PDB file of C-alpha atoms in Angstrom:
ATOM      1  CA  MET A   1     131.658  26.375   5.895  1.00 78.00           C
ATOM      2  CA  TYR A   2     128.307  24.530   5.955  1.00 90.00           C
ATOM      3  CA  ASP A   3     126.567  23.651   9.106  1.00 94.00           C
ATOM      4  CA  ALA A   4     123.124  22.488   7.720  1.00 97.00           C
ATOM      5  CA  ILE A   5     121.354  21.367   4.659  1.00 97.00           C
ATOM      6  CA  VAL A   6     118.176  22.709   3.016  1.00 98.00           C
ATOM      7  CA  ILE A   7     116.123  20.832   0.598  1.00 98.00           C
ATOM      8  CA  LEU A   8     113.520  23.078  -1.396  1.00 98.00           C
ATOM      9  CA  GLY A   9     111.236  22.760  -4.263  1.00 97.00           C
ATOM     10  CA  PRO A  10     107.720  22.917  -5.515  1.00 97.00           C
ATOM     11  CA  THR A  11     104.872  20.578  -4.333  1.00 97.00           C
ATOM     12  CA  ALA A  12     104.847  16.930  -5.622  1.00 96.00           C
ATOM     13  CA  CYS A  13     108.582  16.615  -6.399  1.00 96.00           C
ATOM     14  CA  GLY A  14     109.652  14.056  -3.483  1.00 95.00           C
ATOM     15  CA  LYS A  15     111.249  16.598  -1.073  1.00 96.00           C
ATOM     16  CA  THR A  16     110.622  14.720   1.843  1.00 96.00           C
ATOM     17  CA  SER A  17     112.023  11.342   0.769  1.00 95.00           C
ATOM     18  CA  LEU A  18     114.949  13.114  -0.412  1.00 96.00           C
ATOM     19  CA  GLY A  19     115.476  15.098   2.726  1.00 97.00           C
ATOM     20  CA  VAL A  20     115.037  11.968   4.728  1.00 97.00           C
ATOM     21  CA  GLY A  21     117.552   9.989   2.662  1.00 95.00           C
ATOM     22  CA  ILE A  22     120.175  12.763   3.131  1.00 97.00           C
ATOM     23  CA  ALA A  23     119.352  12.976   6.895  1.00 97.00           C
ATOM     24  CA  ALA A  24     119.836   9.182   7.283  1.00 95.00           C
ATOM     25  CA  ALA A  25     123.221   9.257   5.352  1.00 95.00           C
ATOM     26  CA  LEU A  26     124.713  12.180   7.340  1.00 96.00           C
ATOM     27  CA  ASN A  27     123.342  11.529  10.931  1.00 96.00           C
ATOM     28  CA  GLY A  28     120.807  14.258  10.663  1.00 97.00           C
ATOM     29  CA  GLU A  29     117.211  15.303  11.749  1.00 98.00           C
ATOM     30  CA  ILE A  30     114.589  16.792   9.736  1.00 98.00           C
ATOM     31  CA  VAL A  31     113.095  20.424  10.175  1.00 98.00           C
ATOM     32  CA  SER A  32     110.016  20.834   8.273  1.00 98.00           C
ATOM     33  CA  ALA A  33     109.309  23.958   6.419  1.00 98.00           C
ATOM     34  CA  ASP A  34     105.670  23.633   5.502  1.00 98.00           C
ATOM     35  CA  SER A  35     103.056  26.170   6.700  1.00 97.00           C
ATOM     36  CA  ARG A  36     100.278  23.774   7.066  1.00 97.00           C
ATOM     37  CA  GLN A  37     102.011  20.721   8.471  1.00 98.00           C
ATOM     38  CA  VAL A  38     102.590  22.587  11.591  1.00 98.00           C
ATOM     39  CA  TYR A  39      98.800  22.116  12.533  1.00 98.00           C
ATOM     40  CA  ARG A  40      97.512  18.938  14.045  1.00 98.00           C
ATOM     41  CA  TYR A  41      94.777  17.152  12.339  1.00 98.00           C
ATOM     42  CA  LEU A  42      95.635  18.501   8.892  1.00 98.00           C
ATOM     43  CA  ASP A  43      97.129  15.319   7.794  1.00 98.00           C
ATOM     44  CA  ILE A  44      95.984  14.099   4.258  1.00 98.00           C
ATOM     45  CA  GLY A  45      95.379  17.693   2.869  1.00 97.00           C
ATOM     46  CA  SER A  46      98.676  18.865   3.956  1.00 97.00           C
ATOM     47  CA  GLY A  47     100.576  15.837   2.530  1.00 95.00           C
ATOM     48  CA  LYS A  48     102.470  14.979   5.895  1.00 96.00           C
ATOM     49  CA  ASP A  49     103.178  11.636   4.497  1.00 92.00           C
ATOM     50  CA  LEU A  50     104.703  10.517   8.058  1.00 94.00           C
ATOM     51  CA  ALA A  51     105.444   7.030   6.503  1.00 93.00           C
ATOM     52  CA  ASP A  52     108.273   8.662   4.545  1.00 94.00           C
ATOM     53  CA  TYR A  53     110.177   9.282   7.849  1.00 96.00           C
ATOM     54  CA  THR A  54     110.509   5.452   8.444  1.00 93.00           C
ATOM     55  CA  LEU A  55     113.443   3.901   6.367  1.00 89.00           C
ATOM     56  CA  LEU A  56     113.730   0.174   5.591  1.00 85.00           C
ATOM     57  CA  GLN A  57     117.432  -0.762   6.180  1.00 82.00           C
ATOM     58  CA  GLU A  58     119.298  -3.587   4.426  1.00 81.00           C
ATOM     59  CA  ASP A  59     119.158  -5.927   7.295  1.00 86.00           C
ATOM     60  CA  GLY A  60     115.253  -5.525   7.334  1.00 84.00           C
ATOM     61  CA  THR A  61     115.147  -3.263  10.307  1.00 88.00           C
ATOM     62  CA  GLN A  62     113.155   0.059  10.238  1.00 90.00           C
ATOM     63  CA  LEU A  63     114.988   3.374  11.090  1.00 89.00           C
ATOM     64  CA  GLN A  64     112.604   6.105  12.337  1.00 93.00           C
ATOM     65  CA  MET A  65     114.077   9.511  11.289  1.00 96.00           C
ATOM     66  CA  PRO A  66     113.492  12.293  13.772  1.00 97.00           C
ATOM     67  CA  TYR A  67     111.574  15.360  12.703  1.00 98.00           C
ATOM     68  CA  HIS A  68     110.575  18.690  13.972  1.00 98.00           C
ATOM     69  CA  LEU A  69     107.977  21.349  13.367  1.00 98.00           C
ATOM     70  CA  ILE A  70     105.194  19.024  12.302  1.00 98.00           C
ATOM     71  CA  ASP A  71     102.108  18.918  14.653  1.00 98.00           C
ATOM     72  CA  VAL A  72     103.155  21.696  16.823  1.00 98.00           C
ATOM     73  CA  THR A  73     100.054  23.807  17.049  1.00 98.00           C
ATOM     74  CA  GLU A  74      96.255  23.578  16.419  1.00 97.00           C
ATOM     75  CA  LEU A  75      93.519  25.506  14.478  1.00 97.00           C
ATOM     76  CA  PRO A  76      92.268  28.249  14.939  1.00 94.00           C
ATOM     77  CA  TYR A  77      95.622  29.632  15.988  1.00 93.00           C
ATOM     78  CA  GLU A  78      97.273  31.704  13.257  1.00 90.00           C
ATOM     79  CA  TYR A  79     100.835  30.220  13.207  1.00 94.00           C
ATOM     80  CA  SER A  80     103.128  33.119  11.774  1.00 90.00           C
ATOM     81  CA  VAL A  81     106.440  33.356  10.149  1.00 91.00           C
ATOM     82  CA  TYR A  82     107.701  34.715  13.429  1.00 90.00           C
ATOM     83  CA  ASP A  83     106.420  31.511  15.025  1.00 93.00           C
ATOM     84  CA  TYR A  84     108.039  29.446  12.706  1.00 96.00           C
ATOM     85  CA  GLN A  85     111.383  31.214  12.808  1.00 95.00           C
ATOM     86  CA  LYS A  86     111.437  31.082  16.585  1.00 94.00           C
ATOM     87  CA  ASP A  87     110.538  27.271  16.600  1.00 96.00           C
ATOM     88  CA  ALA A  88     113.079  26.478  13.809  1.00 97.00           C
ATOM     89  CA  TYR A  89     115.831  28.213  15.612  1.00 95.00           C
ATOM     90  CA  ASN A  90     115.125  26.409  18.843  1.00 95.00           C
ATOM     91  CA  ALA A  91     114.840  22.989  16.901  1.00 97.00           C
ATOM     92  CA  ILE A  92     118.132  23.728  15.095  1.00 97.00           C
ATOM     93  CA  ALA A  93     119.959  24.517  18.332  1.00 95.00           C
ATOM     94  CA  ASP A  94     118.608  21.440  19.904  1.00 96.00           C
ATOM     95  CA  ILE A  95     119.752  19.274  16.911  1.00 97.00           C
ATOM     96  CA  ARG A  96     123.214  20.802  17.061  1.00 96.00           C
ATOM     97  CA  GLN A  97     123.379  20.153  20.808  1.00 95.00           C
ATOM     98  CA  ARG A  98     122.946  16.466  20.290  1.00 96.00           C
ATOM     99  CA  GLU A  99     125.592  16.589  17.666  1.00 96.00           C
ATOM    100  CA  LYS A 100     123.297  15.802  14.669  1.00 97.00           C
ATOM    101  CA  LEU A 101     122.947  17.727  11.369  1.00 97.00           C
ATOM    102  CA  PRO A 102     119.775  19.797  10.769  1.00 98.00           C
ATOM    103  CA  VAL A 103     118.226  19.126   7.504  1.00 98.00           C
ATOM    104  CA  VAL A 104     115.509  21.728   6.596  1.00 98.00           C
ATOM    105  CA  VAL A 105     112.948  20.341   4.125  1.00 98.00           C
ATOM    106  CA  GLY A 106     110.030  22.358   2.780  1.00 97.00           C
ATOM    107  CA  GLY A 107     108.419  24.441   0.169  1.00 96.00           C
ATOM    108  CA  THR A 108     107.011  27.315   1.867  1.00 96.00           C
ATOM    109  CA  GLY A 109     109.125  30.044   0.521  1.00 95.00           C
ATOM    110  CA  MET A 110     108.675  32.648   3.254  1.00 93.00           C
ATOM    111  CA  TYR A 111     109.676  30.006   5.975  1.00 96.00           C
ATOM    112  CA  LEU A 112     112.759  29.123   4.035  1.00 97.00           C
ATOM    113  CA  ASP A 113     113.670  32.707   3.281  1.00 93.00           C
ATOM    114  CA  ALA A 114     113.189  33.772   7.035  1.00 92.00           C
ATOM    115  CA  LEU A 115     115.631  31.201   7.943  1.00 95.00           C
ATOM    116  CA  VAL A 116     118.195  31.512   5.230  1.00 94.00           C
ATOM    117  CA  ARG A 117     118.238  35.409   5.189  1.00 89.00           C
ATOM    118  CA  GLY A 118     117.571  35.864   8.779  1.00 86.00           C
ATOM    119  CA  TYR A 119     114.478  38.054   8.891  1.00 80.00           C
ATOM    120  CA  ASP A 120     114.106  40.381  11.742  1.00 72.00           C
ATOM    121  CA  LEU A 121     110.264  39.727  12.858  1.00 77.00           C
ATOM    122  CA  LEU A 122     108.193  41.156  15.345  1.00 73.00           C
ATOM    123  CA  PRO A 123     105.865  39.024  17.716  1.00 76.00           C
ATOM    124  CA  VAL A 124     102.851  41.515  17.437  1.00 78.00           C
ATOM    125  CA  PRO A 125      99.853  40.634  19.813  1.00 76.00           C
ATOM    126  CA  THR A 126      96.157  40.701  18.285  1.00 78.00           C
ATOM    127  CA  ASN A 127      94.688  44.098  18.883  1.00 86.00           C
ATOM    128  CA  GLU A 128      91.017  43.401  19.411  1.00 84.00           C
ATOM    129  CA  LYS A 129      90.045  47.017  19.775  1.00 89.00           C
ATOM    130  CA  LEU A 130      91.597  47.752  16.589  1.00 91.00           C
ATOM    131  CA  ARG A 131      89.952  44.851  14.836  1.00 88.00           C
ATOM    132  CA  GLU A 132      86.447  46.275  16.114  1.00 88.00           C
ATOM    133  CA  GLU A 133      87.396  49.549  14.841  1.00 91.00           C
ATOM    134  CA  LEU A 134      88.287  48.318  11.276  1.00 91.00           C
ATOM    135  CA  ALA A 135      85.393  45.564  11.100  1.00 89.00           C
ATOM    136  CA  GLY A 136      83.038  47.624   8.874  1.00 87.00           C
ATOM    137  CA  LYS A 137      85.684  49.049   6.568  1.00 91.00           C
ATOM    138  CA  SER A 138      85.893  48.372   2.879  1.00 92.00           C
ATOM    139  CA  MET A 139      89.232  46.814   1.339  1.00 91.00           C
ATOM    140  CA  GLU A 140      89.889  50.375  -0.223  1.00 91.00           C
ATOM    141  CA  GLU A 141      89.420  52.126   3.141  1.00 91.00           C
ATOM    142  CA  LEU A 142      91.782  49.495   4.889  1.00 90.00           C
ATOM    143  CA  THR A 143      94.432  49.962   2.098  1.00 90.00           C
ATOM    144  CA  GLN A 144      94.312  53.682   2.657  1.00 91.00           C
ATOM    145  CA  ARG A 145      94.767  53.327   6.435  1.00 92.00           C
ATOM    146  CA  LEU A 146      97.877  51.061   5.724  1.00 89.00           C
ATOM    147  CA  LEU A 147      99.357  53.530   3.144  1.00 89.00           C
ATOM    148  CA  GLU A 148      98.729  56.408   5.730  1.00 89.00           C
ATOM    149  CA  ILE A 149     100.912  54.649   8.298  1.00 88.00           C
ATOM    150  CA  ARG A 150     103.451  52.967   5.937  1.00 80.00           C
ATOM    151  CA  GLY A 151     103.822  55.598   3.422  1.00 75.00           C
ATOM    152  CA  ALA A 152     104.939  52.957   0.764  1.00 68.00           C
ATOM    153  CA  LEU A 153     104.468  49.373   0.535  1.00 64.00           C
ATOM    154  CA  HIS A 154     107.162  46.819  -0.475  1.00 54.00           C
ATOM    155  CA  ASN A 155     105.067  43.857  -0.228  1.00 55.00           C
ATOM    156  CA  HIS A 156     101.825  44.277  -2.219  1.00 59.00           C
ATOM    157  CA  THR A 157     100.614  40.705  -1.339  1.00 55.00           C
ATOM    158  CA  ASP A 158      99.128  42.102   1.937  1.00 59.00           C
ATOM    159  CA  LEU A 159      96.544  43.993  -0.102  1.00 69.00           C
ATOM    160  CA  ASP A 160      95.070  40.815  -1.823  1.00 66.00           C
ATOM    161  CA  GLU A 161      93.099  39.348   1.167  1.00 70.00           C
ATOM    162  CA  ARG A 162      91.268  41.036   4.024  1.00 82.00           C
ATOM    163  CA  HIS A 163      92.797  38.962   6.990  1.00 75.00           C
ATOM    164  CA  ARG A 164      96.316  39.783   5.558  1.00 72.00           C
ATOM    165  CA  LEU A 165      95.484  43.381   5.252  1.00 83.00           C
ATOM    166  CA  LEU A 166      94.214  43.668   8.863  1.00 85.00           C
ATOM    167  CA  ARG A 167      97.191  42.002  10.247  1.00 80.00           C
ATOM    168  CA  ALA A 168      99.424  44.262   8.244  1.00 82.00           C
ATOM    169  CA  ILE A 169      97.529  47.338   9.803  1.00 89.00           C
ATOM    170  CA  GLU A 170      97.946  45.680  13.136  1.00 86.00           C
ATOM    171  CA  ILE A 171     101.794  45.408  12.628  1.00 83.00           C
ATOM    172  CA  ALA A 172     102.053  48.821  11.527  1.00 84.00           C
ATOM    173  CA  GLU A 173     100.171  50.202  14.258  1.00 87.00           C
ATOM    174  CA  PHE A 174     102.170  48.371  16.700  1.00 85.00           C
ATOM    175  CA  GLN A 175     105.466  49.754  15.466  1.00 79.00           C
ATOM    176  CA  LYS A 176     104.022  53.195  15.106  1.00 81.00           C
ATOM    177  CA  ASN A 177     102.996  53.313  18.754  1.00 81.00           C
ATOM    178  CA  GLY A 178     106.540  52.178  20.116  1.00 70.00           C
ATOM    179  CA  GLY A 179     106.258  48.596  19.990  1.00 65.00           C
ATOM    180  CA  GLU A 180     109.307  46.601  20.755  1.00 57.00           C
ATOM    181  CA  SER A 181     112.096  46.735  18.274  1.00 50.00           C
ATOM    182  CA  ALA A 182     112.703  43.751  16.041  1.00 47.00           C
ATOM    183  CA  SER A 183     116.307  43.266  17.405  1.00 47.00           C
ATOM    184  CA  ALA A 184     114.886  43.184  20.966  1.00 50.00           C
ATOM    185  CA  ALA A 185     112.117  40.747  20.092  1.00 53.00           C
ATOM    186  CA  MET A 186     114.159  38.209  18.146  1.00 55.00           C
ATOM    187  CA  PRO A 187     115.126  35.004  19.720  1.00 60.00           C
ATOM    188  CA  GLN A 188     118.789  34.176  19.722  1.00 74.00           C
ATOM    189  CA  ARG A 189     119.888  32.831  16.217  1.00 81.00           C
ATOM    190  CA  PRO A 190     121.888  29.531  16.128  1.00 87.00           C
ATOM    191  CA  PRO A 191     124.678  29.443  13.618  1.00 88.00           C
ATOM    192  CA  PHE A 192     122.876  28.747  10.216  1.00 92.00           C
ATOM    193  CA  ASN A 193     124.952  28.499   7.038  1.00 93.00           C
ATOM    194  CA  PRO A 194     123.314  25.718   4.879  1.00 96.00           C
ATOM    195  CA  ILE A 195     124.280  24.240   1.560  1.00 96.00           C
ATOM    196  CA  ILE A 196     120.864  24.499  -0.387  1.00 97.00           C
ATOM    197  CA  PHE A 197     119.674  22.061  -2.929  1.00 97.00           C
ATOM    198  CA  GLY A 198     116.690  22.606  -5.093  1.00 97.00           C
ATOM    199  CA  THR A 199     114.722  19.683  -6.732  1.00 97.00           C
ATOM    200  CA  THR A 200     111.868  19.872  -9.310  1.00 97.00           C
ATOM    201  CA  PHE A 201     110.815  18.190 -12.508  1.00 97.00           C
ATOM    202  CA  PRO A 202     109.856  19.234 -15.947  1.00 96.00           C
ATOM    203  CA  ARG A 203     106.515  21.013 -16.019  1.00 95.00           C
ATOM    204  CA  ASP A 204     104.412  18.203 -17.603  1.00 97.00           C
ATOM    205  CA  GLN A 205     105.942  15.598 -15.303  1.00 97.00           C
ATOM    206  CA  LEU A 206     105.228  17.912 -12.272  1.00 97.00           C
ATOM    207  CA  ARG A 207     101.542  18.168 -13.541  1.00 97.00           C
ATOM    208  CA  ARG A 208     101.208  14.534 -13.733  1.00 98.00           C
ATOM    209  CA  ASN A 209     102.580  14.118 -10.173  1.00 98.00           C
ATOM    210  CA  ILE A 210     100.198  16.656  -8.855  1.00 98.00           C
ATOM    211  CA  LYS A 211      97.170  14.956 -10.598  1.00 98.00           C
ATOM    212  CA  GLU A 212      98.078  11.545  -9.321  1.00 98.00           C
ATOM    213  CA  ARG A 213      98.782  12.710  -5.819  1.00 98.00           C
ATOM    214  CA  LEU A 214      95.375  14.657  -5.703  1.00 98.00           C
ATOM    215  CA  ARG A 215      93.569  11.359  -6.794  1.00 98.00           C
ATOM    216  CA  GLN A 216      95.384   9.501  -4.038  1.00 98.00           C
ATOM    217  CA  ARG A 217      94.455  12.099  -1.368  1.00 98.00           C
ATOM    218  CA  LEU A 218      90.875  12.077  -2.247  1.00 98.00           C
ATOM    219  CA  LYS A 219      90.859   8.144  -2.144  1.00 98.00           C
ATOM    220  CA  GLU A 220      92.462   8.367   1.378  1.00 97.00           C
ATOM    221  CA  GLY A 221      89.798  10.632   2.683  1.00 98.00           C
ATOM    222  CA  MET A 222      90.636  14.098   2.329  1.00 98.00           C
ATOM    223  CA  ILE A 223      87.111  15.336   2.154  1.00 98.00           C
ATOM    224  CA  GLN A 224      86.011  13.481   5.202  1.00 98.00           C
ATOM    225  CA  GLU A 225      89.251  15.048   7.010  1.00 98.00           C
ATOM    226  CA  VAL A 226      87.881  18.545   6.187  1.00 98.00           C
ATOM    227  CA  GLN A 227      84.530  17.780   7.351  1.00 98.00           C
ATOM    228  CA  SER A 228      85.788  16.303  10.516  1.00 98.00           C
ATOM    229  CA  ILE A 229      87.935  19.463  11.216  1.00 98.00           C
ATOM    230  CA  HIS A 230      84.848  21.601  10.626  1.00 98.00           C
ATOM    231  CA  ASP A 231      82.724  19.404  12.894  1.00 98.00           C
ATOM    232  CA  SER A 232      85.248  19.910  15.502  1.00 98.00           C
ATOM    233  CA  GLY A 233      84.459  23.669  15.612  1.00 98.00           C
ATOM    234  CA  ILE A 234      86.779  25.232  13.071  1.00 98.00           C
ATOM    235  CA  GLU A 235      84.838  27.797  10.952  1.00 97.00           C
ATOM    236  CA  TRP A 236      84.676  27.258   7.006  1.00 97.00           C
ATOM    237  CA  ARG A 237      86.311  30.750   6.809  1.00 94.00           C
ATOM    238  CA  ARG A 238      89.380  29.700   8.739  1.00 95.00           C
ATOM    239  CA  LEU A 239      89.872  26.506   6.684  1.00 97.00           C
ATOM    240  CA  GLU A 240      89.546  28.404   3.402  1.00 96.00           C
ATOM    241  CA  ARG A 241      92.417  30.598   4.701  1.00 93.00           C
ATOM    242  CA  LEU A 242      94.613  27.678   4.722  1.00 96.00           C
ATOM    243  CA  GLY A 243      94.428  27.486   1.033  1.00 95.00           C
ATOM    244  CA  LEU A 244      94.357  24.716  -1.653  1.00 97.00           C
ATOM    245  CA  GLU A 245      93.023  21.426  -0.399  1.00 98.00           C
ATOM    246  CA  TYR A 246      91.449  23.080   2.625  1.00 98.00           C
ATOM    247  CA  LYS A 247      89.981  25.893   0.686  1.00 97.00           C
ATOM    248  CA  PHE A 248      88.610  23.948  -2.182  1.00 98.00           C
ATOM    249  CA  VAL A 249      87.221  20.962  -0.155  1.00 98.00           C
ATOM    250  CA  SER A 250      85.581  23.356   2.217  1.00 98.00           C
ATOM    251  CA  GLN A 251      83.855  25.097  -0.516  1.00 98.00           C
ATOM    252  CA  PHE A 252      82.763  21.753  -2.037  1.00 98.00           C
ATOM    253  CA  LEU A 253      81.348  20.728   1.269  1.00 98.00           C
ATOM    254  CA  GLN A 254      79.315  24.183   1.549  1.00 98.00           C
ATOM    255  CA  GLY A 255      77.895  23.691  -2.088  1.00 98.00           C
ATOM    256  CA  ILE A 256      79.822  26.408  -3.712  1.00 98.00           C
ATOM    257  CA  ILE A 257      81.769  23.722  -5.713  1.00 98.00           C
ATOM    258  CA  PRO A 258      78.780  21.665  -7.057  1.00 98.00           C
ATOM    259  CA  SER A 259      80.525  18.142  -7.677  1.00 98.00           C
ATOM    260  CA  GLU A 260      83.583  16.126  -6.990  1.00 98.00           C
ATOM    261  CA  GLY A 261      84.371  16.288 -10.635  1.00 98.00           C
ATOM    262  CA  GLU A 262      84.514  20.066 -10.455  1.00 98.00           C
ATOM    263  CA  LEU A 263      86.312  20.032  -7.197  1.00 98.00           C
ATOM    264  CA  PHE A 264      89.221  17.786  -8.691  1.00 98.00           C
ATOM    265  CA  SER A 265      89.339  20.108 -11.739  1.00 98.00           C
ATOM    266  CA  GLN A 266      89.568  23.370  -9.974  1.00 98.00           C
ATOM    267  CA  LEU A 267      91.842  22.003  -7.267  1.00 98.00           C
ATOM    268  CA  ASN A 268      94.222  20.359  -9.821  1.00 98.00           C
ATOM    269  CA  ILE A 269      94.750  23.608 -11.730  1.00 98.00           C
ATOM    270  CA  ALA A 270      95.011  25.539  -8.579  1.00 98.00           C
ATOM    271  CA  ILE A 271      97.879  23.233  -7.129  1.00 98.00           C
ATOM    272  CA  GLY A 272      99.655  23.523 -10.529  1.00 97.00           C
ATOM    273  CA  GLN A 273      99.431  27.383 -10.283  1.00 97.00           C
ATOM    274  CA  PHE A 274     100.739  27.195  -6.661  1.00 97.00           C
ATOM    275  CA  ALA A 275     103.723  25.045  -7.938  1.00 97.00           C
ATOM    276  CA  LYS A 276     104.607  27.751 -10.321  1.00 96.00           C
ATOM    277  CA  ARG A 277     104.511  30.480  -7.640  1.00 96.00           C
ATOM    278  CA  GLN A 278     106.860  28.380  -5.575  1.00 97.00           C
ATOM    279  CA  GLU A 279     109.251  28.180  -8.386  1.00 96.00           C
ATOM    280  CA  THR A 280     109.095  31.987  -8.845  1.00 96.00           C
ATOM    281  CA  TRP A 281     109.735  32.446  -5.362  1.00 95.00           C
ATOM    282  CA  PHE A 282     112.836  30.355  -5.396  1.00 97.00           C
ATOM    283  CA  ARG A 283     114.180  32.214  -8.357  1.00 96.00           C
ATOM    284  CA  GLY A 284     113.602  35.296  -6.477  1.00 94.00           C
ATOM    285  CA  MET A 285     115.874  33.949  -3.676  1.00 94.00           C
ATOM    286  CA  GLU A 286     118.472  33.385  -6.187  1.00 96.00           C
ATOM    287  CA  ARG A 287     118.145  36.892  -7.458  1.00 94.00           C
ATOM    288  CA  LYS A 288     118.720  38.075  -3.872  1.00 91.00           C
ATOM    289  CA  GLY A 289     122.217  36.173  -3.739  1.00 93.00           C
ATOM    290  CA  ILE A 290     120.847  32.752  -2.247  1.00 95.00           C
ATOM    291  CA  LYS A 291     122.890  29.934  -3.989  1.00 96.00           C
ATOM    292  CA  ILE A 292     120.633  27.078  -4.855  1.00 97.00           C
ATOM    293  CA  HIS A 293     122.265  23.767  -6.191  1.00 96.00           C
ATOM    294  CA  TRP A 294     119.599  22.388  -8.490  1.00 97.00           C
ATOM    295  CA  LEU A 295     119.700  18.692  -8.846  1.00 97.00           C
ATOM    296  CA  ALA A 296     119.055  17.069 -12.072  1.00 96.00           C
ATOM    297  CA  PRO A 297     115.549  15.552 -12.586  1.00 95.00           C
ATOM    298  CA  GLY A 298     115.561  11.775 -12.022  1.00 94.00           C
ATOM    299  CA  SER A 299     114.724   9.084  -9.432  1.00 95.00           C
ATOM    300  CA  GLN A 300     114.739   9.690  -5.825  1.00 93.00           C
ATOM    301  CA  LYS A 301     117.881   7.430  -5.652  1.00 94.00           C
ATOM    302  CA  GLU A 302     119.632   9.297  -8.397  1.00 97.00           C
ATOM    303  CA  ARG A 303     118.909  12.690  -6.918  1.00 96.00           C
ATOM    304  CA  LEU A 304     120.008  11.680  -3.449  1.00 96.00           C
ATOM    305  CA  SER A 305     123.352  10.169  -4.897  1.00 97.00           C
ATOM    306  CA  GLU A 306     123.871  13.547  -6.755  1.00 96.00           C
ATOM    307  CA  ALA A 307     123.367  15.572  -3.495  1.00 96.00           C
ATOM    308  CA  LEU A 308     125.415  13.388  -1.219  1.00 96.00           C
ATOM    309  CA  GLU A 309     128.258  13.544  -3.815  1.00 95.00           C
ATOM    310  CA  MET A 310     128.147  17.211  -3.951  1.00 92.00           C
ATOM    311  CA  ILE A 311     127.959  17.606  -0.280  1.00 92.00           C
ATOM    312  CA  SER A 312     131.060  15.294   0.133  1.00 91.00           C
ATOM    313  CA  SER A 313     132.906  17.286  -2.531  1.00 88.00           C
ATOM    314  CA  VAL A 314     132.184  20.559  -0.763  1.00 82.00           C
ATOM    315  CA  TRP A 315     132.950  19.347   2.693  1.00 79.00           C
ATOM    316  CA  ASN A 316     136.314  17.791   1.625  1.00 72.00           C
ATOM    317  CA  GLN A 317     137.394  21.347   0.294  1.00 61.00           C
ATOM    318  CA  VAL A 318     136.967  22.972   3.731  1.00 46.00           C
TER     319      VAL A 318
END
């Protein structure tokens, strides 16, 4: 019945180490589902924690777990959900060809949804002429333009930010003018029927984890990382669109946030709010019929043991 594992959950709940433990036990390889870890040089702020992919074995040797879809592109490229779905399909097919088990790990809801529910997506190119035409228009005018094409909107988040609204108009115009159909544009889907595990902690513990991890990232040089990326030629505006750590640190470096203390306070609150939105997304997946097996809060060892027992039980029934 099942041919893959998915580990999902909000930020700061130990998804990576749990996924690596499952992959090590079941001859698997990790497929990351994180919208910022796809970018090279976004290391500290995105929480790549590449050391988590190296396991110390009982005999003292180290086991390096293979991972995919980390460091696959660079800014300022706008890596899309279509890009992710296409690259994830290729990675899953490659892992299966080597008779390994794909273990998808991450917290980017749209990426996970695109895989689990098999979105039909379009590779729509940037329309520079259209962008020039829309450059001076207000958000209200852009919203009206999109409504004139679409008629009705199912996803109102496109109306929240200018770059998302411009992209939505670009896609709508592409389809209106006879752009290729979704079915023709989609890469071939490999079989993908995962057993899905969710992991999280009680809200107060999650908040403590978020705060401690933020302190650690600042000590590791997150501010310097963002400054270095900007110095390499990436505009502040592009960094801000990455959200959270990259947005708030960019604003601090521009003097919009006046002090490191204020940076820590604002960013800590924002990450906590983001974790709540992630959990809301996952509950939405469940309402759409996706079965998520939520692991009991506990140590990494306890959660790993519970997941492996459940996998063994399910597979033994097939």
